C-alpha positions as CSV (number, residue, x, y, z in Angstrom):
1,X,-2.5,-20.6,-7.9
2,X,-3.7,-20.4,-11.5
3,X,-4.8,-16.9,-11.4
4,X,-3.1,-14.5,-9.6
5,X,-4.4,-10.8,-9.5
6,X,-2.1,-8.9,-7.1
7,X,1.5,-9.5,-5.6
8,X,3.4,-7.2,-3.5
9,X,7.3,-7.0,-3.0
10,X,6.9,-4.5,-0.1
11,X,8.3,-5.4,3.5
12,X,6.8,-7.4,6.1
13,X,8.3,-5.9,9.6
14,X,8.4,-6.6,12.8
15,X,7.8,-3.7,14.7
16,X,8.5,-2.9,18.1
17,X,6.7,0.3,19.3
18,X,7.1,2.6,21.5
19,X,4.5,5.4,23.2
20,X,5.6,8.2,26.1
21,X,4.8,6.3,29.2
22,X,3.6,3.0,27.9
23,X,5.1,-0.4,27.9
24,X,6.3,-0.5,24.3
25,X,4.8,-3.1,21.5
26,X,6.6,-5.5,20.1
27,X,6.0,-8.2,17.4
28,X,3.4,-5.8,15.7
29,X,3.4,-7.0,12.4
30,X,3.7,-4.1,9.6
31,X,5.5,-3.3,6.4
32,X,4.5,-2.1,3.4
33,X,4.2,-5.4,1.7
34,X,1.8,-6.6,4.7
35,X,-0.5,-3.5,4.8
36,X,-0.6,-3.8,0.8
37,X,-1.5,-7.0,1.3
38,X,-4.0,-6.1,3.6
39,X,-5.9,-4.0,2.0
40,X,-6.0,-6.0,-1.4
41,X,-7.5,-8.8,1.5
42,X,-10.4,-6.6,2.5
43,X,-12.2,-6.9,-1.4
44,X,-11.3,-10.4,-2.0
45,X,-13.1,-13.0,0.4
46,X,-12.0,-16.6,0.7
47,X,-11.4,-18.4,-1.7
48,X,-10.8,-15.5,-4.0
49,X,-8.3,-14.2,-1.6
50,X,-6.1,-17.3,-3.5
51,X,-5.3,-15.3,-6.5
52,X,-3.5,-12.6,-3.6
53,X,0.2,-13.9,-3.8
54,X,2.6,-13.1,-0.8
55,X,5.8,-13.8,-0.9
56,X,7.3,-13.0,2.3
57,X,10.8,-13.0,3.5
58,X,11.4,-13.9,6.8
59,X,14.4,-14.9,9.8
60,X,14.7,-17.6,12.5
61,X,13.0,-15.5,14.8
62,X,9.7,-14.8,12.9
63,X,7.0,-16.0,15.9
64,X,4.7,-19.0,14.9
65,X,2.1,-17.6,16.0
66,X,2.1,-14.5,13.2
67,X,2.8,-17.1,10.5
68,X,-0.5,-19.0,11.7
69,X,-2.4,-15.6,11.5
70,X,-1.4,-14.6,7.8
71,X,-2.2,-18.2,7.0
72,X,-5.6,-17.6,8.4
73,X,-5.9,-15.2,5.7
74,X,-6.2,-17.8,3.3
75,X,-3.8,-16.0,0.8
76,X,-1.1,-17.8,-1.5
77,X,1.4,-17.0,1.2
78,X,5.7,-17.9,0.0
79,X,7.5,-17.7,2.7
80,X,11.2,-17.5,2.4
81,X,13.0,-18.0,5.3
82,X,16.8,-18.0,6.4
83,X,18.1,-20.4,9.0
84,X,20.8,-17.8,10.3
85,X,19.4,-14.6,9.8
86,X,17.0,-12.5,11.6
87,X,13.7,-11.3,10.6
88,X,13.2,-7.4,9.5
89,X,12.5,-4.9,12.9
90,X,11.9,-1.5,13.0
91,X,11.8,0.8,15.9
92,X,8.8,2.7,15.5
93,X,8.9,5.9,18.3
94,X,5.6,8.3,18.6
95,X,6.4,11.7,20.2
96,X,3.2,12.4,22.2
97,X,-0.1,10.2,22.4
98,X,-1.3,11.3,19.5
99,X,-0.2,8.9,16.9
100,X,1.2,12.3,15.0
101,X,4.9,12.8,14.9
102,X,7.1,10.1,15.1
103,X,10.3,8.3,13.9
104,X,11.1,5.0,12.2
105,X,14.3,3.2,11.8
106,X,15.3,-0.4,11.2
107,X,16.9,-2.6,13.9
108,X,18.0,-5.3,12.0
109,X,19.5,-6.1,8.1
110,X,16.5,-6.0,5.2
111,X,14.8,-9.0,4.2
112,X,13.3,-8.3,0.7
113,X,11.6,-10.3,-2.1
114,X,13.7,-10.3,-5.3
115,X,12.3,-10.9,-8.7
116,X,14.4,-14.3,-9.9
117,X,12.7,-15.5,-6.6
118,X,9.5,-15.4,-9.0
119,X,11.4,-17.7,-11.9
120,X,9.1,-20.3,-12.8
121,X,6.1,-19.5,-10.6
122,X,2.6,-18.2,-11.0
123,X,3.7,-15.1,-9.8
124,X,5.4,-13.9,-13.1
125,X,1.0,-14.2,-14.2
126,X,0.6,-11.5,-11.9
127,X,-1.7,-8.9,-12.9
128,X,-1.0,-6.0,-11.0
129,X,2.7,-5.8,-8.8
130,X,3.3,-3.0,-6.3
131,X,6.4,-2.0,-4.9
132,X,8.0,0.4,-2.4
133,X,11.8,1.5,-3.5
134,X,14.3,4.2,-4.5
135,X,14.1,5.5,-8.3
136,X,17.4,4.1,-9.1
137,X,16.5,0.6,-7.6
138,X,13.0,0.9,-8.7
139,X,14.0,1.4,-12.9
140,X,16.4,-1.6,-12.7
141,X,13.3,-4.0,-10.5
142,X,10.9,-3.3,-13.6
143,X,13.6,-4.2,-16.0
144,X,14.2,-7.6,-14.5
145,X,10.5,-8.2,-14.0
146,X,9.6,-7.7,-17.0
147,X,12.5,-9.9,-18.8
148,X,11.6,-12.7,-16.3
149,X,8.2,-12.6,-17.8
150,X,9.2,-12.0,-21.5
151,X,11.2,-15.2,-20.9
152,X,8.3,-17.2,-19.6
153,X,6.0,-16.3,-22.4
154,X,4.1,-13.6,-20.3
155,X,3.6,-10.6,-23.3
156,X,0.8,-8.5,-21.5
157,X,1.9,-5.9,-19.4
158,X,1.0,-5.5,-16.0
159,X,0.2,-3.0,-13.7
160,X,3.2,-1.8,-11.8
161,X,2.0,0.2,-8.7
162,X,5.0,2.5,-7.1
163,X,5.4,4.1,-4.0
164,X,8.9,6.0,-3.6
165,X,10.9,4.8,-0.5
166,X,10.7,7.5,2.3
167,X,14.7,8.2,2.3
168,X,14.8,8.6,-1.4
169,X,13.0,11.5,-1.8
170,X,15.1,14.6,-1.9
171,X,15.8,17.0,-4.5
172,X,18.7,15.0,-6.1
173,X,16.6,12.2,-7.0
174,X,14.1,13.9,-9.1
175,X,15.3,13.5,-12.1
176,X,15.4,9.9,-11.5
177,X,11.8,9.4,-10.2
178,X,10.8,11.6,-13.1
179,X,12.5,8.8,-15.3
180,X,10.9,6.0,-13.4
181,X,8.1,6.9,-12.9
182,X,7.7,6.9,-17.2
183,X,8.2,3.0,-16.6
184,X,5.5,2.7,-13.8
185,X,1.1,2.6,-14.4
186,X,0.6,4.6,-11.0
187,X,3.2,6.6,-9.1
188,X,2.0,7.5,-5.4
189,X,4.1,9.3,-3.1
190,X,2.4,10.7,-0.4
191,X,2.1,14.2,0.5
192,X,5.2,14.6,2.8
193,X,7.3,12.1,0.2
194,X,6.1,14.5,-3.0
195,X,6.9,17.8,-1.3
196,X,10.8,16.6,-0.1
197,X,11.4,15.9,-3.9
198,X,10.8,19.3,-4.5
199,X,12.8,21.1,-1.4
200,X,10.0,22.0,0.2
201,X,9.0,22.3,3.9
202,X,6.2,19.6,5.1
203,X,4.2,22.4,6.6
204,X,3.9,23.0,2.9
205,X,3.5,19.8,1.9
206,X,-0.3,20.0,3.2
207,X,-1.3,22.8,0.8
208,X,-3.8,21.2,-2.2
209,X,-3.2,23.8,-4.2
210,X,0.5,22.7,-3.9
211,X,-0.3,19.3,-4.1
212,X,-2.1,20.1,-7.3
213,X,0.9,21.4,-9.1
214,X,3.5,19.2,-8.0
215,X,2.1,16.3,-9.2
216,X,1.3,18.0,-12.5
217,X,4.9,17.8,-12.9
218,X,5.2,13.7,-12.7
219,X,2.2,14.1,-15.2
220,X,3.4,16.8,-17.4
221,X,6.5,14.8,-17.2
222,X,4.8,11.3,-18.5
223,X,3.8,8.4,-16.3
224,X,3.4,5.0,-17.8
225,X,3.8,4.0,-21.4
226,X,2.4,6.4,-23.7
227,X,2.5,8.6,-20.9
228,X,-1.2,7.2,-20.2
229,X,-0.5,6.1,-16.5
230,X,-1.8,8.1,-13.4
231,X,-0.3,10.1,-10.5
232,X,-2.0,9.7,-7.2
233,X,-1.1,11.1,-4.4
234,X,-1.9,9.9,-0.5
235,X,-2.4,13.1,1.8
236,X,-3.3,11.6,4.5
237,X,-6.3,13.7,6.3
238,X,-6.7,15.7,3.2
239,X,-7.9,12.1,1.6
240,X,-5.8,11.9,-1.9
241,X,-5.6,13.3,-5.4
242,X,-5.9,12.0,-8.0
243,X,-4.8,12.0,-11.7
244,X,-4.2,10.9,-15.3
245,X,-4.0,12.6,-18.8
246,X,-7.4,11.2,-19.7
247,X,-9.6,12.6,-16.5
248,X,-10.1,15.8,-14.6
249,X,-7.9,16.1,-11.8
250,X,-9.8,14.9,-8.6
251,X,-9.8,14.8,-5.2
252,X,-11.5,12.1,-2.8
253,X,-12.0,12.6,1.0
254,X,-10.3,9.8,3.8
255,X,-13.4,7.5,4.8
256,X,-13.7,9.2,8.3
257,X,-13.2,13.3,8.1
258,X,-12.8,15.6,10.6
259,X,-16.5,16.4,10.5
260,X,-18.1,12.9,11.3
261,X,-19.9,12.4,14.4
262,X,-17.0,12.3,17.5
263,X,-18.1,8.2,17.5
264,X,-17.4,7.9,14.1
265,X,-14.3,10.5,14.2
266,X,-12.9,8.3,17.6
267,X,-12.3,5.0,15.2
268,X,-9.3,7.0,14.1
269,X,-6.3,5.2,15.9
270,X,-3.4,4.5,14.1
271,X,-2.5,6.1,10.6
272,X,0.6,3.3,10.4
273,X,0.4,1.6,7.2
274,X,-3.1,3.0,5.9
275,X,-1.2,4.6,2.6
276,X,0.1,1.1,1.6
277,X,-3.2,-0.4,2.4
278,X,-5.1,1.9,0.2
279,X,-2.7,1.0,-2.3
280,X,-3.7,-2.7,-2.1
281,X,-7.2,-1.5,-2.4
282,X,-6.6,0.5,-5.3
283,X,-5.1,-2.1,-7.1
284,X,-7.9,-4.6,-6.8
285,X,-10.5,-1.7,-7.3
286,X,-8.6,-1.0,-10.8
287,X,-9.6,-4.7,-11.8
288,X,-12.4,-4.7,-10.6
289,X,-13.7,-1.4,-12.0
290,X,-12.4,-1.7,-15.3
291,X,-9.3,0.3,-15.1
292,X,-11.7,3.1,-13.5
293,X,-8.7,5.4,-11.3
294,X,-11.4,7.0,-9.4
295,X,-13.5,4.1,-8.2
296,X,-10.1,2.2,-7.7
297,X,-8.9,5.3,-5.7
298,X,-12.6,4.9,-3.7
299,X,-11.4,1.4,-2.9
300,X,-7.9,2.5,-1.4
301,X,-9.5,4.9,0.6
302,X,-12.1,2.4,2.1
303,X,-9.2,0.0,2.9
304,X,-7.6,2.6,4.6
305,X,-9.8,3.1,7.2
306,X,-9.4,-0.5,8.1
307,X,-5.8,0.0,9.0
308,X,-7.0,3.2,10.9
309,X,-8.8,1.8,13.4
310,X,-6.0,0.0,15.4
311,X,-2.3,-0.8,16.1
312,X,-1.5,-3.5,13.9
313,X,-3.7,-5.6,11.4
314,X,-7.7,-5.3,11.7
315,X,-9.3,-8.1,13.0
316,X,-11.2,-11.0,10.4
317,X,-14.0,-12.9,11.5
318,X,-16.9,-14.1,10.0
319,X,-20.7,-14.0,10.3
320,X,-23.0,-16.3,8.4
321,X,-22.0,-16.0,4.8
322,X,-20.0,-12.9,5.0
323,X,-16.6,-11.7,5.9
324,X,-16.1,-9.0,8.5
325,X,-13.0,-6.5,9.3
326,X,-13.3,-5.2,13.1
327,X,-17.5,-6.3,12.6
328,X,-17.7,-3.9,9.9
329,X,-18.8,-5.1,5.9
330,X,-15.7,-4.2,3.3
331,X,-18.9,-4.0,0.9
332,X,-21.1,-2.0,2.7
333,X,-18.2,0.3,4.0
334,X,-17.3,0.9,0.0
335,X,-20.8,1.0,-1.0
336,X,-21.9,3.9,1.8
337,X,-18.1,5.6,0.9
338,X,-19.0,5.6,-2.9
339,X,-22.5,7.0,-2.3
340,X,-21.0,10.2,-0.7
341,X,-18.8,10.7,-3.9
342,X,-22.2,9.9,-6.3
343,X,-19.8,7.3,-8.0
344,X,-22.3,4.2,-8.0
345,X,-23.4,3.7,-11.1
């Protein structure tokens, strides 16, 4: 583990879902930490996908035959696990058959990753961490991160990717995102998450226009040191938006659009998790691209079609010398997906 380029301290959850009259799932793996994980996966092959670093937090009960799958991801996987505590669920309930509204709520305690697990380790080398948390827990998270690094030598700065947690975003907490998100390199709520700051209504939380000027207001605010970080937001089937002081405001489609061939359209399965994998994808897209937001955003949105396409995790496999996601090329996916936006240079 001498190089590490991406570490997540989201969740990984045990889901048990449930669909109108349908025997329920159960031991889907998801989380935010997973998906992230997942979609920094898709651009880094094996052995590259060595320098991914997933620490994991786990109970007596997490099932053998999940741990053997993440290991066949050929990751830096950390598993922590307690001997008399059991692993995170969630109860994840869908209205209709649709995969549109449902509700989510966890079953058991929290299992999260905390930073002083990190002392010592190539994680502190890290160069890009993303998170999922409040704004109160988020500011004090960077704070011991970034100490814990200081105190191992580690001066550069890293790139801290935040996503607010789902119950934290109400009107009383703005002031504090609008504080932490000046200590953060990318703050990305999604649509639904940026609108509930605000007060507002998620019908309205779909308007661009609306999405536009609400996230002008993290910007306006500052985001990052110097004020030079970016705000993107994930609007699901409106694709996401995306911006920084030094760019024009832009928006980029979702991979499949309303207006693709019904085949193409049909792939569409699950949207579960697709917003943190596009965040993993991003992240790995901003080191590969040279800090480019853009083409790091066109990354996110290519790995979020991969979580689209099913319940759960895509599948790997591989064919000659190249690695496949559900039979489908991560490379070719990005390549025909940046095409469409006239980004490859």
């Amino acid at each position: 583990m001498d190089s590490i380029s991406f570490t997540s301290f989201g969740l990984v959850v045990l889901d048990e879902i449930h669909f109108p009259n349908r025997k329920p799932l159960t031991n889907v793996l998801g989380g935010s930490g997973a998906y992230a994980t997942l979609g920094a996966r898709l651009f880094l092959p094996s052995p590259f996908s060595r320098s991914l670093a997933w620490p994991i937090h786990v109970g007596n009960d997490f099932p053998e035959d999940i741990a053997v799958h993440l290991r066949g991801w050929d990751t830096s996987l950390l598993v922590e696990k307690e001997s008399d505590k059991p692993s995170t669920r969630g109860l994840l309930e869908y209205q209709d058959t649709t995969f549109g509204p449902k509700s989510f709520k966890y079953t058991t305690p929290v299992l999260a990753i905390q930073e002083s697990k990190l002392r010592g380790t190539a994680l502190l080398t890290s160069k890009v961490y993303h998170y999922l948390a409040s704004p109160q827990d988020m500011n004090t998270r960077i704070l011991n991160l970034l100490a814990l690094r200081e105190q191992e030598g580690i001066l550069d700065r890293p790139l801290i990717i935040w996503e607010p947690a789902p119950p934290s975003c109400k009107p009383e907490n703005l002031e504090a995102c609008l504080e932490t998100a000046a200590l953060v390199d990318v703050f990305t709520p999604n649509h639904l998450e940026l609108a509930a700051f605000f007060g507002q209504s998620p019908v309205a939380s779909s308007d661009r226009s609306e999405i536009e000027r609400l996230g002008s207001k993290f910007l306006a605010s500052g985001v990052g040191p110097e004020g030079k970080g970016a705000v993107v937001i994930r609007a699901g089937e409106n694709g996401c938006f995306v911006q920084s002081r030094d760019i024009t405001s832009q928006w980029l489609p979702p991979f499949y659009t309303a207006d693709m061939a019904e085949e193409q359209a049909s792939k569409v399965v699950d949207p579960t998790g697709a917003g943190n994998a596009f965040l993993g994808g991003y992240a790995i897209g901003y080191l590969q691209r040279m800090g480019n937001i853009l083409e790091a955003a066109c990354y996110g949105s290519v790995a979020a079609s991969f979580a689209l396409e099913q319940v759960g995790m895509p599948e790997k496999c591989n064919e000659k010398d190249e690695e496949l996601w559900n039979g489908a090329s991560v490379s070719r996916r990005l390549h025909q997906y940046m095409a469409r936006q006239e980004l490859l240079q």
